[in-house]
Amino acid sequence: MMPYWRARLIQLNNTTVGNALAFNGFWALACIGQDAALPFTIAALVILVLATPDLGKTSLLAARVATIGLLVDIVLTRSEIFVFSNHAFVPLWLVLLWLGFSTTLVRSLKFLNRHLLLAALFGAIGGPSSYFAGHRFGAVEFGYELIPTLLLLAVIWACLLPLFFTLARQLYNEDLAHVSVHT
């Protein structure tokens, strides 16, 4: 039997709005707090993951998405497109951010699942916007001019988001329709 508190977390996170709010709060904690907020960011990630009904699939999707996302961020960092002060490598809070982001694919971003062109457009806008916001908060510096960096991120995210939905569909038996999400 599932504990009452976890059932309530799942119920809240199982709504489009609930998951969007939870992830955006998590994103703000990770990007604004960075290394200083790591204990809180880790705790928030644990809560975000526990608020999903299927820990096995959630964990597997998180591992896949985070691995791909981090590889991209590592290449961008090694290419000096991203510069993380006080970090030779990508910071731990960014690893946590990728893990947390994966929970949105079958919850708040689920509406993009069957529309990969729309997902590409959403990725081309949302991905660079997120990094730009992180840049404004001082979480990441750009090693090159702003506009070319954002355009590169738009191309990358136009490819990444449809790929992430493809991985989610494979894991959730080709269709995310059975993952109930309420608005």
PDB file of C-alpha atoms in Angstrom:
ATOM      1  CA  MET A   1       0.000   0.000   0.000  1.00  0.00           C
ATOM      2  CA  MET A   2       1.296   3.405  -1.008  1.00  0.00           C
ATOM      3  CA  PRO A   3       1.733   5.969   1.785  1.00  0.00           C
ATOM      4  CA  TYR A   4      -0.890   8.714   1.818  1.00  0.00           C
ATOM      5  CA  TRP A   5       1.655  11.519   1.357  1.00  0.00           C
ATOM      6  CA  ARG A   6       3.061   9.889  -1.798  1.00  0.00           C
ATOM      7  CA  ALA A   7      -0.417   9.347  -3.231  1.00  0.00           C
ATOM      8  CA  ARG A   8      -1.154  13.052  -2.710  1.00  0.00           C
ATOM      9  CA  LEU A   9       2.157  14.045  -4.356  1.00  0.00           C
ATOM     10  CA  ILE A  10       1.361  11.843  -7.343  1.00  0.00           C
ATOM     11  CA  GLN A  11      -2.128  13.305  -7.568  1.00  0.00           C
ATOM     12  CA  LEU A  12      -0.765  16.860  -7.619  1.00  0.00           C
ATOM     13  CA  ASN A  13       2.102  16.094 -10.015  1.00  0.00           C
ATOM     14  CA  ASN A  14      -0.230  14.158 -12.303  1.00  0.00           C
ATOM     15  CA  THR A  15      -1.848  17.394 -13.460  1.00  0.00           C
ATOM     16  CA  THR A  16      -0.385  19.431 -16.274  1.00  0.00           C
ATOM     17  CA  VAL A  17      -0.370  22.584 -14.163  1.00  0.00           C
ATOM     18  CA  GLY A  18       0.913  20.831 -11.029  1.00  0.00           C
ATOM     19  CA  ASN A  19       3.853  19.277 -12.848  1.00  0.00           C
ATOM     20  CA  ALA A  20       4.657  22.517 -14.697  1.00  0.00           C
ATOM     21  CA  LEU A  21       4.663  24.480 -11.444  1.00  0.00           C
ATOM     22  CA  ALA A  22       6.719  21.823  -9.650  1.00  0.00           C
ATOM     23  CA  PHE A  23       9.325  21.681 -12.401  1.00  0.00           C
ATOM     24  CA  ASN A  24       9.569  25.459 -12.761  1.00  0.00           C
ATOM     25  CA  GLY A  25      10.111  25.782  -9.018  1.00  0.00           C
ATOM     26  CA  PHE A  26      12.754  23.057  -9.240  1.00  0.00           C
ATOM     27  CA  TRP A  27      14.390  24.830 -12.210  1.00  0.00           C
ATOM     28  CA  ALA A  28      14.518  28.136 -10.315  1.00  0.00           C
ATOM     29  CA  LEU A  29      16.023  26.441  -7.263  1.00  0.00           C
ATOM     30  CA  ALA A  30      18.723  24.740  -9.362  1.00  0.00           C
ATOM     31  CA  CYS A  31      19.580  27.744 -11.574  1.00  0.00           C
ATOM     32  CA  ILE A  32      19.389  30.493  -9.006  1.00  0.00           C
ATOM     33  CA  GLY A  33      20.710  28.508  -6.043  1.00  0.00           C
ATOM     34  CA  GLN A  34      23.313  26.571  -8.048  1.00  0.00           C
ATOM     35  CA  ASP A  35      25.968  24.946  -5.814  1.00  0.00           C
ATOM     36  CA  ALA A  36      24.794  26.753  -2.670  1.00  0.00           C
ATOM     37  CA  ALA A  37      21.353  25.140  -2.935  1.00  0.00           C
ATOM     38  CA  LEU A  38      22.482  21.595  -3.815  1.00  0.00           C
ATOM     39  CA  PRO A  39      21.018  19.908  -0.697  1.00  0.00           C
ATOM     40  CA  PHE A  40      17.654  21.568  -1.380  1.00  0.00           C
ATOM     41  CA  THR A  41      17.840  20.811  -5.102  1.00  0.00           C
ATOM     42  CA  ILE A  42      18.556  17.141  -4.388  1.00  0.00           C
ATOM     43  CA  ALA A  43      15.631  17.011  -1.949  1.00  0.00           C
ATOM     44  CA  ALA A  44      13.370  18.693  -4.521  1.00  0.00           C
ATOM     45  CA  LEU A  45      14.439  16.166  -7.176  1.00  0.00           C
ATOM     46  CA  VAL A  46      13.652  13.272  -4.847  1.00  0.00           C
ATOM     47  CA  ILE A  47      10.191  14.735  -4.249  1.00  0.00           C
ATOM     48  CA  LEU A  48       9.678  15.309  -7.988  1.00  0.00           C
ATOM     49  CA  VAL A  49      10.592  11.691  -8.746  1.00  0.00           C
ATOM     50  CA  LEU A  50       8.563  10.264  -5.861  1.00  0.00           C
ATOM     51  CA  ALA A  51       5.592  12.204  -7.227  1.00  0.00           C
ATOM     52  CA  THR A  52       5.466   9.907 -10.263  1.00  0.00           C
ATOM     53  CA  PRO A  53       3.391   6.721 -10.202  1.00  0.00           C
ATOM     54  CA  ASP A  54       5.929   4.460 -11.930  1.00  0.00           C
ATOM     55  CA  LEU A  55       9.371   4.869 -10.371  1.00  0.00           C
ATOM     56  CA  GLY A  56      10.946   2.270 -12.653  1.00  0.00           C
ATOM     57  CA  LYS A  57       9.958   3.893 -15.941  1.00  0.00           C
ATOM     58  CA  THR A  58      10.531   7.366 -14.527  1.00  0.00           C
ATOM     59  CA  SER A  59      14.069   6.426 -13.476  1.00  0.00           C
ATOM     60  CA  LEU A  60      14.879   4.774 -16.796  1.00  0.00           C
ATOM     61  CA  LEU A  61      13.582   7.734 -18.799  1.00  0.00           C
ATOM     62  CA  ALA A  62      15.464  10.129 -16.506  1.00  0.00           C
ATOM     63  CA  ALA A  63      18.706   8.202 -17.052  1.00  0.00           C
ATOM     64  CA  ARG A  64      18.291   8.231 -20.835  1.00  0.00           C
ATOM     65  CA  VAL A  65      17.293  11.897 -21.096  1.00  0.00           C
ATOM     66  CA  ALA A  66      19.969  13.054 -18.647  1.00  0.00           C
ATOM     67  CA  THR A  67      22.682  11.064 -20.424  1.00  0.00           C
ATOM     68  CA  ILE A  68      21.868  12.582 -23.807  1.00  0.00           C
ATOM     69  CA  GLY A  69      21.323  16.077 -22.412  1.00  0.00           C
ATOM     70  CA  LEU A  70      24.536  15.997 -20.430  1.00  0.00           C
ATOM     71  CA  LEU A  71      26.532  14.743 -23.406  1.00  0.00           C
ATOM     72  CA  VAL A  72      25.250  17.711 -25.403  1.00  0.00           C
ATOM     73  CA  ASP A  73      26.037  20.110 -22.554  1.00  0.00           C
ATOM     74  CA  ILE A  74      29.509  18.593 -22.134  1.00  0.00           C
ATOM     75  CA  VAL A  75      30.243  19.111 -25.843  1.00  0.00           C
ATOM     76  CA  LEU A  76      28.974  22.700 -25.585  1.00  0.00           C
ATOM     77  CA  THR A  77      31.112  23.254 -22.482  1.00  0.00           C
ATOM     78  CA  ARG A  78      34.245  21.694 -23.987  1.00  0.00           C
ATOM     79  CA  SER A  79      33.657  23.844 -27.089  1.00  0.00           C
ATOM     80  CA  GLU A  80      33.537  26.878 -24.781  1.00  0.00           C
ATOM     81  CA  ILE A  81      30.028  27.740 -25.919  1.00  0.00           C
ATOM     82  CA  PHE A  82      28.968  27.280 -22.297  1.00  0.00           C
ATOM     83  CA  VAL A  83      31.199  28.499 -19.488  1.00  0.00           C
ATOM     84  CA  PHE A  84      30.378  27.467 -15.929  1.00  0.00           C
ATOM     85  CA  SER A  85      32.405  29.512 -13.465  1.00  0.00           C
ATOM     86  CA  ASN A  86      34.241  27.453 -10.845  1.00  0.00           C
ATOM     87  CA  HIS A  87      33.568  24.238 -12.771  1.00  0.00           C
ATOM     88  CA  ALA A  88      35.926  22.484 -15.141  1.00  0.00           C
ATOM     89  CA  PHE A  89      33.075  20.142 -16.023  1.00  0.00           C
ATOM     90  CA  VAL A  90      29.307  20.614 -15.966  1.00  0.00           C
ATOM     91  CA  PRO A  91      28.045  21.434 -12.454  1.00  0.00           C
ATOM     92  CA  LEU A  92      26.082  18.932 -10.383  1.00  0.00           C
ATOM     93  CA  TRP A  93      23.024  21.179 -10.297  1.00  0.00           C
ATOM     94  CA  LEU A  94      22.852  20.867 -14.109  1.00  0.00           C
ATOM     95  CA  VAL A  95      22.887  17.063 -13.829  1.00  0.00           C
ATOM     96  CA  LEU A  96      19.983  17.329 -11.379  1.00  0.00           C
ATOM     97  CA  LEU A  97      18.189  19.713 -13.722  1.00  0.00           C
ATOM     98  CA  TRP A  98      18.330  17.188 -16.552  1.00  0.00           C
ATOM     99  CA  LEU A  99      16.969  14.468 -14.288  1.00  0.00           C
ATOM    100  CA  GLY A 100      14.125  16.726 -13.172  1.00  0.00           C
ATOM    101  CA  PHE A 101      13.345  17.848 -16.724  1.00  0.00           C
ATOM    102  CA  SER A 102      12.695  14.256 -17.759  1.00  0.00           C
ATOM    103  CA  THR A 103       9.626  14.156 -15.488  1.00  0.00           C
ATOM    104  CA  THR A 104       7.903  16.781 -17.648  1.00  0.00           C
ATOM    105  CA  LEU A 105       7.869  14.583 -20.763  1.00  0.00           C
ATOM    106  CA  VAL A 106       5.011  12.390 -19.551  1.00  0.00           C
ATOM    107  CA  ARG A 107       3.284  15.086 -17.534  1.00  0.00           C
ATOM    108  CA  SER A 108       3.210  18.810 -18.359  1.00  0.00           C
ATOM    109  CA  LEU A 109       4.765  18.476 -21.840  1.00  0.00           C
ATOM    110  CA  LYS A 110       2.825  15.330 -22.737  1.00  0.00           C
ATOM    111  CA  PHE A 111       0.628  17.271 -25.166  1.00  0.00           C
ATOM    112  CA  LEU A 112       3.624  17.404 -27.538  1.00  0.00           C
ATOM    113  CA  ASN A 113       4.017  13.607 -27.641  1.00  0.00           C
ATOM    114  CA  ARG A 114       2.098  12.968 -30.853  1.00  0.00           C
ATOM    115  CA  HIS A 115       3.167  16.167 -32.590  1.00  0.00           C
ATOM    116  CA  LEU A 116       6.907  15.922 -33.118  1.00  0.00           C
ATOM    117  CA  LEU A 117       7.056  18.952 -35.426  1.00  0.00           C
ATOM    118  CA  LEU A 118       5.332  20.994 -32.745  1.00  0.00           C
ATOM    119  CA  ALA A 119       7.748  19.472 -30.214  1.00  0.00           C
ATOM    120  CA  ALA A 120      10.652  20.596 -32.418  1.00  0.00           C
ATOM    121  CA  LEU A 121       9.233  24.123 -32.566  1.00  0.00           C
ATOM    122  CA  PHE A 122       8.593  24.119 -28.823  1.00  0.00           C
ATOM    123  CA  GLY A 123      12.156  22.871 -28.251  1.00  0.00           C
ATOM    124  CA  ALA A 124      13.604  25.512 -30.581  1.00  0.00           C
ATOM    125  CA  ILE A 125      11.942  28.217 -28.496  1.00  0.00           C
ATOM    126  CA  GLY A 126      11.886  26.717 -24.998  1.00  0.00           C
ATOM    127  CA  GLY A 127      15.411  25.291 -24.897  1.00  0.00           C
ATOM    128  CA  PRO A 128      17.255  28.522 -25.734  1.00  0.00           C
ATOM    129  CA  SER A 129      14.841  30.495 -23.541  1.00  0.00           C
ATOM    130  CA  SER A 130      15.735  28.325 -20.564  1.00  0.00           C
ATOM    131  CA  TYR A 131      19.473  28.712 -21.140  1.00  0.00           C
ATOM    132  CA  PHE A 132      19.045  32.445 -21.701  1.00  0.00           C
ATOM    133  CA  ALA A 133      17.201  32.738 -18.385  1.00  0.00           C
ATOM    134  CA  GLY A 134      19.972  30.707 -16.734  1.00  0.00           C
ATOM    135  CA  HIS A 135      22.486  33.075 -18.324  1.00  0.00           C
ATOM    136  CA  ARG A 136      20.626  36.091 -16.921  1.00  0.00           C
ATOM    137  CA  PHE A 137      20.669  34.494 -13.443  1.00  0.00           C
ATOM    138  CA  GLY A 138      24.427  33.953 -13.734  1.00  0.00           C
ATOM    139  CA  ALA A 139      24.187  30.157 -13.876  1.00  0.00           C
ATOM    140  CA  VAL A 140      25.933  29.905 -17.247  1.00  0.00           C
ATOM    141  CA  GLU A 141      28.009  32.262 -19.339  1.00  0.00           C
ATOM    142  CA  PHE A 142      28.142  32.094 -23.099  1.00  0.00           C
ATOM    143  CA  GLY A 143      31.591  31.925 -24.679  1.00  0.00           C
ATOM    144  CA  TYR A 144      30.336  33.390 -27.939  1.00  0.00           C
ATOM    145  CA  GLU A 145      27.963  36.157 -28.964  1.00  0.00           C
ATOM    146  CA  LEU A 146      24.420  35.861 -27.645  1.00  0.00           C
ATOM    147  CA  ILE A 147      22.436  35.545 -30.892  1.00  0.00           C
ATOM    148  CA  PRO A 148      24.595  32.841 -32.556  1.00  0.00           C
ATOM    149  CA  THR A 149      24.607  30.890 -29.278  1.00  0.00           C
ATOM    150  CA  LEU A 150      20.823  31.049 -28.979  1.00  0.00           C
ATOM    151  CA  LEU A 151      20.404  30.050 -32.640  1.00  0.00           C
ATOM    152  CA  LEU A 152      22.681  27.047 -32.122  1.00  0.00           C
ATOM    153  CA  LEU A 153      20.677  26.081 -29.032  1.00  0.00           C
ATOM    154  CA  ALA A 154      17.462  26.420 -31.049  1.00  0.00           C
ATOM    155  CA  VAL A 155      18.734  23.912 -33.621  1.00  0.00           C
ATOM    156  CA  ILE A 156      19.961  21.530 -30.915  1.00  0.00           C
ATOM    157  CA  TRP A 157      16.708  21.680 -28.945  1.00  0.00           C
ATOM    158  CA  ALA A 158      14.609  21.320 -32.111  1.00  0.00           C
ATOM    159  CA  CYS A 159      16.286  17.908 -32.401  1.00  0.00           C
ATOM    160  CA  LEU A 160      16.468  16.995 -28.707  1.00  0.00           C
ATOM    161  CA  LEU A 161      12.846  17.421 -27.672  1.00  0.00           C
ATOM    162  CA  PRO A 162      11.394  15.135 -30.390  1.00  0.00           C
ATOM    163  CA  LEU A 163      14.129  12.607 -29.562  1.00  0.00           C
ATOM    164  CA  PHE A 164      13.161  12.709 -25.884  1.00  0.00           C
ATOM    165  CA  PHE A 165       9.499  12.104 -26.769  1.00  0.00           C
ATOM    166  CA  THR A 166      10.531   9.187 -28.979  1.00  0.00           C
ATOM    167  CA  LEU A 167      12.413   7.676 -26.027  1.00  0.00           C
ATOM    168  CA  ALA A 168       9.422   8.252 -23.757  1.00  0.00           C
ATOM    169  CA  ARG A 169       7.055   6.598 -26.259  1.00  0.00           C
ATOM    170  CA  GLN A 170       9.317   3.560 -26.533  1.00  0.00           C
ATOM    171  CA  LEU A 171       9.419   3.231 -22.780  1.00  0.00           C
ATOM    172  CA  TYR A 172       5.691   3.794 -22.332  1.00  0.00           C
ATOM    173  CA  ASN A 173       4.694   1.298 -25.048  1.00  0.00           C
ATOM    174  CA  GLU A 174       4.579   3.632 -28.046  1.00  0.00           C
ATOM    175  CA  ASP A 175       1.857   5.858 -26.629  1.00  0.00           C
ATOM    176  CA  LEU A 176       1.729   8.173 -23.681  1.00  0.00           C
ATOM    177  CA  ALA A 177      -2.068   8.240 -23.833  1.00  0.00           C
ATOM    178  CA  HIS A 178      -2.348   5.778 -20.948  1.00  0.00           C
ATOM    179  CA  VAL A 179      -0.345   8.108 -18.706  1.00  0.00           C
ATOM    180  CA  SER A 180      -3.236  10.064 -17.291  1.00  0.00           C
ATOM    181  CA  VAL A 181      -2.603  13.758 -16.918  1.00  0.00           C
ATOM    182  CA  HIS A 182      -5.303  16.213 -15.993  1.00  0.00           C
ATOM    183  CA  THR A 183      -5.311  19.941 -16.639  1.00  0.00           C
TER     184      THR A 183
END
